[in-house]
């Protein structure tokens, strides 16, 4: 009687910013795990991502784990996965593109890479805040129009007299506070949990933060409770001179309300690295809003963070798929 050899374990990479999967393939291969790619491009629409992912799942001889970045891992996709698939592994921190309830019903582990870009995102937020505060963009625009002035387009107060407010005081929010602490008057934060061992920042209510902070940076996860937390009502609470930065999730901000506040002079400026939907639409009011700084979800990026994300994700996959052997 001929024995049937067990099929090699297999990981499907749904999407990732690098087309080169050689480091992942090499490391997984060392422990006998095969890897393939769904061929999803960063610029693919959500529907295109879903279509390619369905095709890749259907054609895979076996699936033990998915690795993904911003591909939609919703209930429909999870329902297509075979029983052998035990892990959903994200390259990244937030898990708002995963249907966590559907994964739990299937008994799947869901993991992220929480450490890989803490410094990068905090520095990006700080860079946006400082650029907005010093009015670098509007001053350059003024200069390029042929206007020369020894003053910025709008009055500026000394940074050391301003309050930084951080909405969400996890790893990244706390890192931003640490970086900005020597530069500002004081740091306040809003979070459901009080930060242990922090004596240099005060925990305050959300409304107090919005009313009193001169610089506001968003570092909240996207949940039903935080969706559009920055809206017409909360923008009205903020100082007219306040500066707002969002490097967390685009859906935390009501784009139309923000654009209106900027254009009507009810907010000093805004810096956004993330958008809803993920690729900023050509007709978005944010594109023409006054005193705005936009980047294309690059806050996470450095050559070092790419490497760290890959290592964190792959080692997590190896840990889970090696359990019970």
Coordinates of C-alpha atoms in Angstrom, one line a residue:
X1 CA 0.0 0.0 0.0
X2 CA 1.5 3.4 -1.0
X3 CA 1.7 6.1 1.6
X4 CA 0.4 9.5 0.6
X5 CA 3.0 12.2 1.3
X6 CA 1.6 15.2 3.2
X7 CA 1.1 18.3 1.0
X8 CA 3.6 21.1 1.6
X9 CA 2.3 24.0 3.7
X10 CA 1.5 27.0 1.6
X11 CA 1.2 30.8 2.2
X12 CA -0.5 33.2 -0.2
X13 CA 0.7 36.8 -0.3
X14 CA -2.4 38.8 -1.2
X15 CA -0.7 42.2 -1.5
X16 CA 2.5 44.0 -0.5
X17 CA 4.3 47.2 -1.5
X18 CA 7.2 45.2 -2.9
X19 CA 6.8 43.0 -6.0
X20 CA 10.0 41.2 -4.8
X21 CA 9.0 38.4 -2.4
X22 CA 12.4 36.7 -2.4
X23 CA 13.1 37.4 1.3
X24 CA 9.8 35.9 2.3
X25 CA 10.1 32.9 0.0
X26 CA 13.7 32.2 1.1
X27 CA 12.9 32.3 4.8
X28 CA 9.7 30.3 4.6
X29 CA 11.4 27.8 2.3
X30 CA 14.0 27.1 5.1
X31 CA 11.2 25.6 7.2
X32 CA 9.4 23.8 4.3
X33 CA 6.6 26.4 3.6
X34 CA 5.9 27.4 0.0
X35 CA 4.8 30.9 -1.0
X36 CA 2.8 32.3 -3.9
X37 CA 1.5 35.7 -4.8
X38 CA -2.0 36.9 -5.8
X39 CA -0.5 39.5 -8.1
X40 CA -2.4 42.4 -6.6
X41 CA -1.0 45.9 -7.3
X42 CA -1.0 48.8 -4.9
X43 CA -3.0 50.9 -7.4
X44 CA -5.7 48.2 -8.0
X45 CA -9.2 49.2 -6.9
X46 CA -10.9 47.3 -4.1
X47 CA -12.9 45.4 -6.6
X48 CA -9.8 44.4 -8.6
X49 CA -8.1 43.3 -5.4
X50 CA -11.0 41.2 -4.4
X51 CA -11.3 39.6 -7.9
X52 CA -7.5 38.7 -8.0
X53 CA -7.7 37.3 -4.5
X54 CA -10.6 35.1 -5.3
X55 CA -8.8 33.7 -8.3
X56 CA -5.6 33.1 -6.3
X57 CA -7.5 31.3 -3.5
X58 CA -9.4 29.1 -6.0
X59 CA -6.2 28.1 -7.8
X60 CA -4.1 27.3 -4.7
X61 CA -3.6 23.6 -4.1
X62 CA -3.5 24.3 -0.4
X63 CA -3.6 27.4 1.9
X64 CA -2.4 27.6 5.5
X65 CA -2.0 31.3 5.8
X66 CA -2.7 34.6 4.1
X67 CA -0.2 37.5 4.2
X68 CA -1.6 40.9 3.2
X69 CA -1.4 44.6 3.5
X70 CA -4.6 46.5 2.5
X71 CA -6.4 43.8 0.5
X72 CA -10.0 43.4 1.7
X73 CA -10.1 40.3 3.9
X74 CA -13.8 40.5 4.4
X75 CA -16.4 37.8 5.3
X76 CA -16.7 36.8 1.6
X77 CA -13.0 36.2 1.2
X78 CA -12.7 34.4 4.6
X79 CA -15.6 32.2 3.6
X80 CA -13.6 31.0 0.5
X81 CA -10.6 29.9 2.5
X82 CA -10.1 26.2 3.1
X83 CA -10.1 24.7 6.5
X84 CA -6.4 24.4 6.5
X85 CA -6.0 28.2 6.6
X86 CA -5.3 29.0 10.2
X87 CA -3.7 32.5 10.0
X88 CA -4.4 35.9 8.6
X89 CA -1.1 37.8 8.9
X90 CA -1.0 41.5 8.1
X91 CA 2.0 43.5 7.0
X92 CA 1.0 46.5 9.1
X93 CA -0.6 47.6 12.3
X94 CA -4.4 48.3 11.8
X95 CA -6.8 45.4 11.2
X96 CA -9.8 47.4 9.9
X97 CA -9.6 45.7 6.5
X98 CA -10.2 42.3 8.2
X99 CA -13.6 41.0 9.3
X100 CA -12.5 39.9 12.7
X101 CA -15.8 38.3 13.6
X102 CA -15.8 36.1 10.5
X103 CA -12.2 35.1 11.2
X104 CA -13.0 34.2 14.8
X105 CA -16.0 32.1 13.7
X106 CA -13.6 30.1 11.6
X107 CA -11.1 29.8 14.4
X108 CA -8.4 31.7 12.6
X109 CA -5.6 33.7 14.2
X110 CA -5.3 37.3 13.1
X111 CA -1.9 39.0 13.6
X112 CA -0.2 42.2 12.7
X113 CA 3.3 43.7 12.8
X114 CA 2.9 46.4 15.5
X115 CA 6.6 47.4 15.9
X116 CA 7.9 48.0 12.4
X117 CA 7.2 51.7 11.7
X118 CA 6.6 53.4 15.0
X119 CA 9.5 55.8 14.6
X120 CA 8.7 56.5 10.9
X121 CA 5.0 57.4 11.4
X122 CA 5.7 59.5 14.5
X123 CA 8.4 61.4 12.6
X124 CA 6.1 61.9 9.7
X125 CA 3.4 63.4 11.9
X126 CA 6.0 65.6 13.6
X127 CA 7.3 66.7 10.2
X128 CA 3.8 67.6 9.0
X129 CA 3.1 69.6 12.2
X130 CA 6.3 71.5 12.0
X131 CA 5.9 72.2 8.3
X132 CA 2.3 73.5 8.9
X133 CA 3.4 75.5 11.9
X134 CA 6.2 77.3 10.0
X135 CA 3.9 77.6 6.9
X136 CA 6.6 76.1 4.6
X137 CA 4.1 75.2 1.8
X138 CA 2.2 78.5 1.7
X139 CA 5.5 80.5 2.0
X140 CA 7.0 78.6 -0.9
X141 CA 3.9 79.1 -3.0
X142 CA 4.0 82.9 -2.2
X143 CA 7.7 83.0 -3.2
X144 CA 7.1 81.1 -6.5
X145 CA 4.4 83.6 -7.4
X146 CA 7.1 86.2 -7.4
X147 CA 6.2 87.6 -4.0
X148 CA 8.9 88.2 -1.5
X149 CA 8.1 88.8 2.1
X150 CA 10.0 88.5 5.4
X151 CA 6.9 87.3 7.1
X152 CA 4.8 84.2 6.6
X153 CA 1.4 84.5 4.9
X154 CA -0.3 84.2 8.4
X155 CA 0.9 85.1 11.9
X156 CA 2.8 82.4 13.8
X157 CA 3.1 81.9 17.5
X158 CA 6.3 80.5 19.1
X159 CA 6.1 76.7 19.1
X160 CA 7.2 76.5 22.7
X161 CA 4.0 78.3 23.7
X162 CA 1.7 75.8 22.1
X163 CA -0.1 72.7 23.3
X164 CA 0.2 69.4 21.5
X165 CA -2.9 67.1 21.7
X166 CA -2.6 63.5 20.8
X167 CA -5.8 61.5 20.0
X168 CA -4.8 57.9 20.7
X169 CA -1.8 57.3 22.9
X170 CA -0.5 53.9 21.7
X171 CA 3.0 53.2 20.5
X172 CA 3.0 55.8 17.7
X173 CA 1.1 58.5 19.6
X174 CA 3.3 58.2 22.6
X175 CA 6.4 58.3 20.3
X176 CA 5.2 61.5 18.8
X177 CA 4.7 63.0 22.3
X178 CA 8.2 62.0 23.2
X179 CA 9.7 63.6 20.1
X180 CA 7.6 66.8 20.4
X181 CA 7.8 67.2 24.2
X182 CA 11.0 69.3 24.2
X183 CA 9.5 71.7 21.6
X184 CA 6.1 72.5 22.9
X185 CA 4.6 74.0 26.1
X186 CA 2.9 70.8 27.1
X187 CA 1.4 67.5 25.8
X188 CA -2.1 66.2 26.5
X189 CA -3.6 63.0 25.2
X190 CA -7.0 61.3 24.9
X191 CA -7.1 57.5 25.2
X192 CA -9.5 55.0 26.7
X193 CA -6.6 53.7 28.8
X194 CA -4.3 55.8 30.9
X195 CA -0.7 55.5 29.9
X196 CA 1.3 53.8 32.7
X197 CA 4.6 55.5 33.8
X198 CA 4.0 58.7 31.9
X199 CA 4.4 61.9 34.0
X200 CA 5.1 64.3 31.1
X201 CA 1.7 64.2 29.4
X202 CA -1.7 64.7 30.9
X203 CA -4.7 62.5 30.0
X204 CA -7.8 64.7 29.3
X205 CA -11.2 64.2 27.7
X206 CA -11.6 64.3 24.0
X207 CA -13.6 67.6 24.0
X208 CA -11.0 69.3 26.3
X209 CA -8.2 68.2 24.0
X210 CA -9.9 69.5 20.9
X211 CA -10.8 72.8 22.5
X212 CA -7.4 73.6 24.0
X213 CA -4.8 72.0 21.8
X214 CA -2.9 74.1 19.2
X215 CA -1.5 71.0 17.4
X216 CA -3.7 67.9 17.1
X217 CA -2.5 64.6 15.8
X218 CA -4.7 61.5 15.2
X219 CA -3.4 58.1 16.2
X220 CA -6.6 56.2 16.8
X221 CA -7.6 52.8 15.4
X222 CA -10.6 52.8 13.0
X223 CA -13.7 51.5 14.8
X224 CA -17.4 52.3 14.5
X225 CA -16.9 54.7 17.4
X226 CA -13.9 56.5 15.8
X227 CA -15.2 56.7 12.2
X228 CA -15.4 60.4 11.3
X229 CA -14.4 61.5 14.8
X230 CA -13.2 64.6 13.1
X231 CA -16.4 66.1 11.7
X232 CA -18.3 69.4 11.4
X233 CA -19.2 69.3 15.1
X234 CA -15.7 68.4 16.5
X235 CA -14.0 70.8 14.0
X236 CA -16.2 73.6 15.5
X237 CA -14.7 72.8 18.9
X238 CA -11.1 73.5 17.7
X239 CA -9.3 76.8 17.7
X240 CA -9.3 78.6 14.4
X241 CA -5.6 78.6 14.5
X242 CA -5.3 74.9 15.3
X243 CA -3.3 72.5 13.1
X244 CA -4.6 68.9 12.5
X245 CA -2.6 65.9 11.3
X246 CA -3.9 62.4 10.4
X247 CA -1.4 59.6 9.8
X248 CA -3.7 56.9 11.2
X249 CA -6.7 56.0 9.1
X250 CA -8.4 58.2 6.4
X251 CA -12.0 57.4 7.7
X252 CA -11.3 59.1 11.0
X253 CA -11.8 62.4 9.2
X254 CA -14.9 63.7 7.3
X255 CA -13.1 65.1 4.2
X256 CA -15.9 67.5 3.2
X257 CA -16.2 69.0 6.7
X258 CA -12.4 69.4 6.9
X259 CA -12.1 71.0 3.5
X260 CA -14.9 73.4 4.4
X261 CA -13.3 74.4 7.7
X262 CA -10.0 75.1 6.0
X263 CA -11.5 77.1 3.1
X264 CA -13.6 79.2 5.5
X265 CA -10.7 79.9 7.8
X266 CA -12.1 78.0 10.7
X267 CA -8.9 75.9 11.0
X268 CA -5.3 76.9 10.6
X269 CA -4.1 74.0 8.5
X270 CA -4.1 70.2 8.1
X271 CA -1.7 67.4 7.1
X272 CA -3.1 64.1 5.8
X273 CA -1.3 60.9 4.9
X274 CA -4.3 58.7 4.8
X275 CA -7.6 58.9 3.0
X276 CA -11.0 57.2 2.5
X277 CA -10.9 55.7 -0.1
X278 CA -7.3 54.8 0.1
X279 CA -6.3 56.4 -3.2
X280 CA -7.5 60.1 -3.0
X281 CA -10.1 60.7 -5.6
X282 CA -9.4 63.2 -8.3
X283 CA -12.5 65.2 -7.3
X284 CA -11.8 65.2 -3.6
X285 CA -12.3 68.6 -1.9
X286 CA -9.1 68.0 0.0
X287 CA -7.1 68.5 -3.2
X288 CA -8.0 72.2 -3.4
X289 CA -8.4 72.9 0.3
X290 CA -6.5 75.9 1.8
X291 CA -3.4 75.3 4.0
X292 CA -3.3 71.6 3.5
X293 CA -0.4 69.2 3.2
X294 CA -1.0 65.8 1.5
X295 CA 1.1 62.7 1.2
X296 CA 0.3 59.4 -0.3
X297 CA 0.3 57.0 2.7
X298 CA 4.1 57.2 3.0
X299 CA 4.3 57.8 6.7
X300 CA 5.2 54.2 7.4
X301 CA 8.0 54.0 4.9
X302 CA 11.7 53.7 5.3
X303 CA 14.0 51.0 4.0
X304 CA 14.4 49.8 7.5
X305 CA 10.7 49.6 8.2
X306 CA 10.1 47.6 5.1
X307 CA 12.7 45.1 6.3
X308 CA 11.3 45.0 9.8
X309 CA 7.7 44.4 8.5
X310 CA 8.9 41.5 6.4
X311 CA 10.8 39.9 9.3
X312 CA 7.9 40.4 11.8
X313 CA 5.3 39.0 9.4
X314 CA 7.3 36.0 8.3
X315 CA 8.5 35.0 11.8
X316 CA 4.9 35.2 12.9
X317 CA 3.7 32.9 10.1
X318 CA 6.5 30.4 11.0
X319 CA 5.5 30.5 14.7
X320 CA 1.8 29.8 14.0
X321 CA 2.2 27.2 11.2
X322 CA 4.8 25.4 13.3
X323 CA 2.5 25.0 16.3
X324 CA 1.6 21.4 17.1
X325 CA 4.4 19.9 15.0

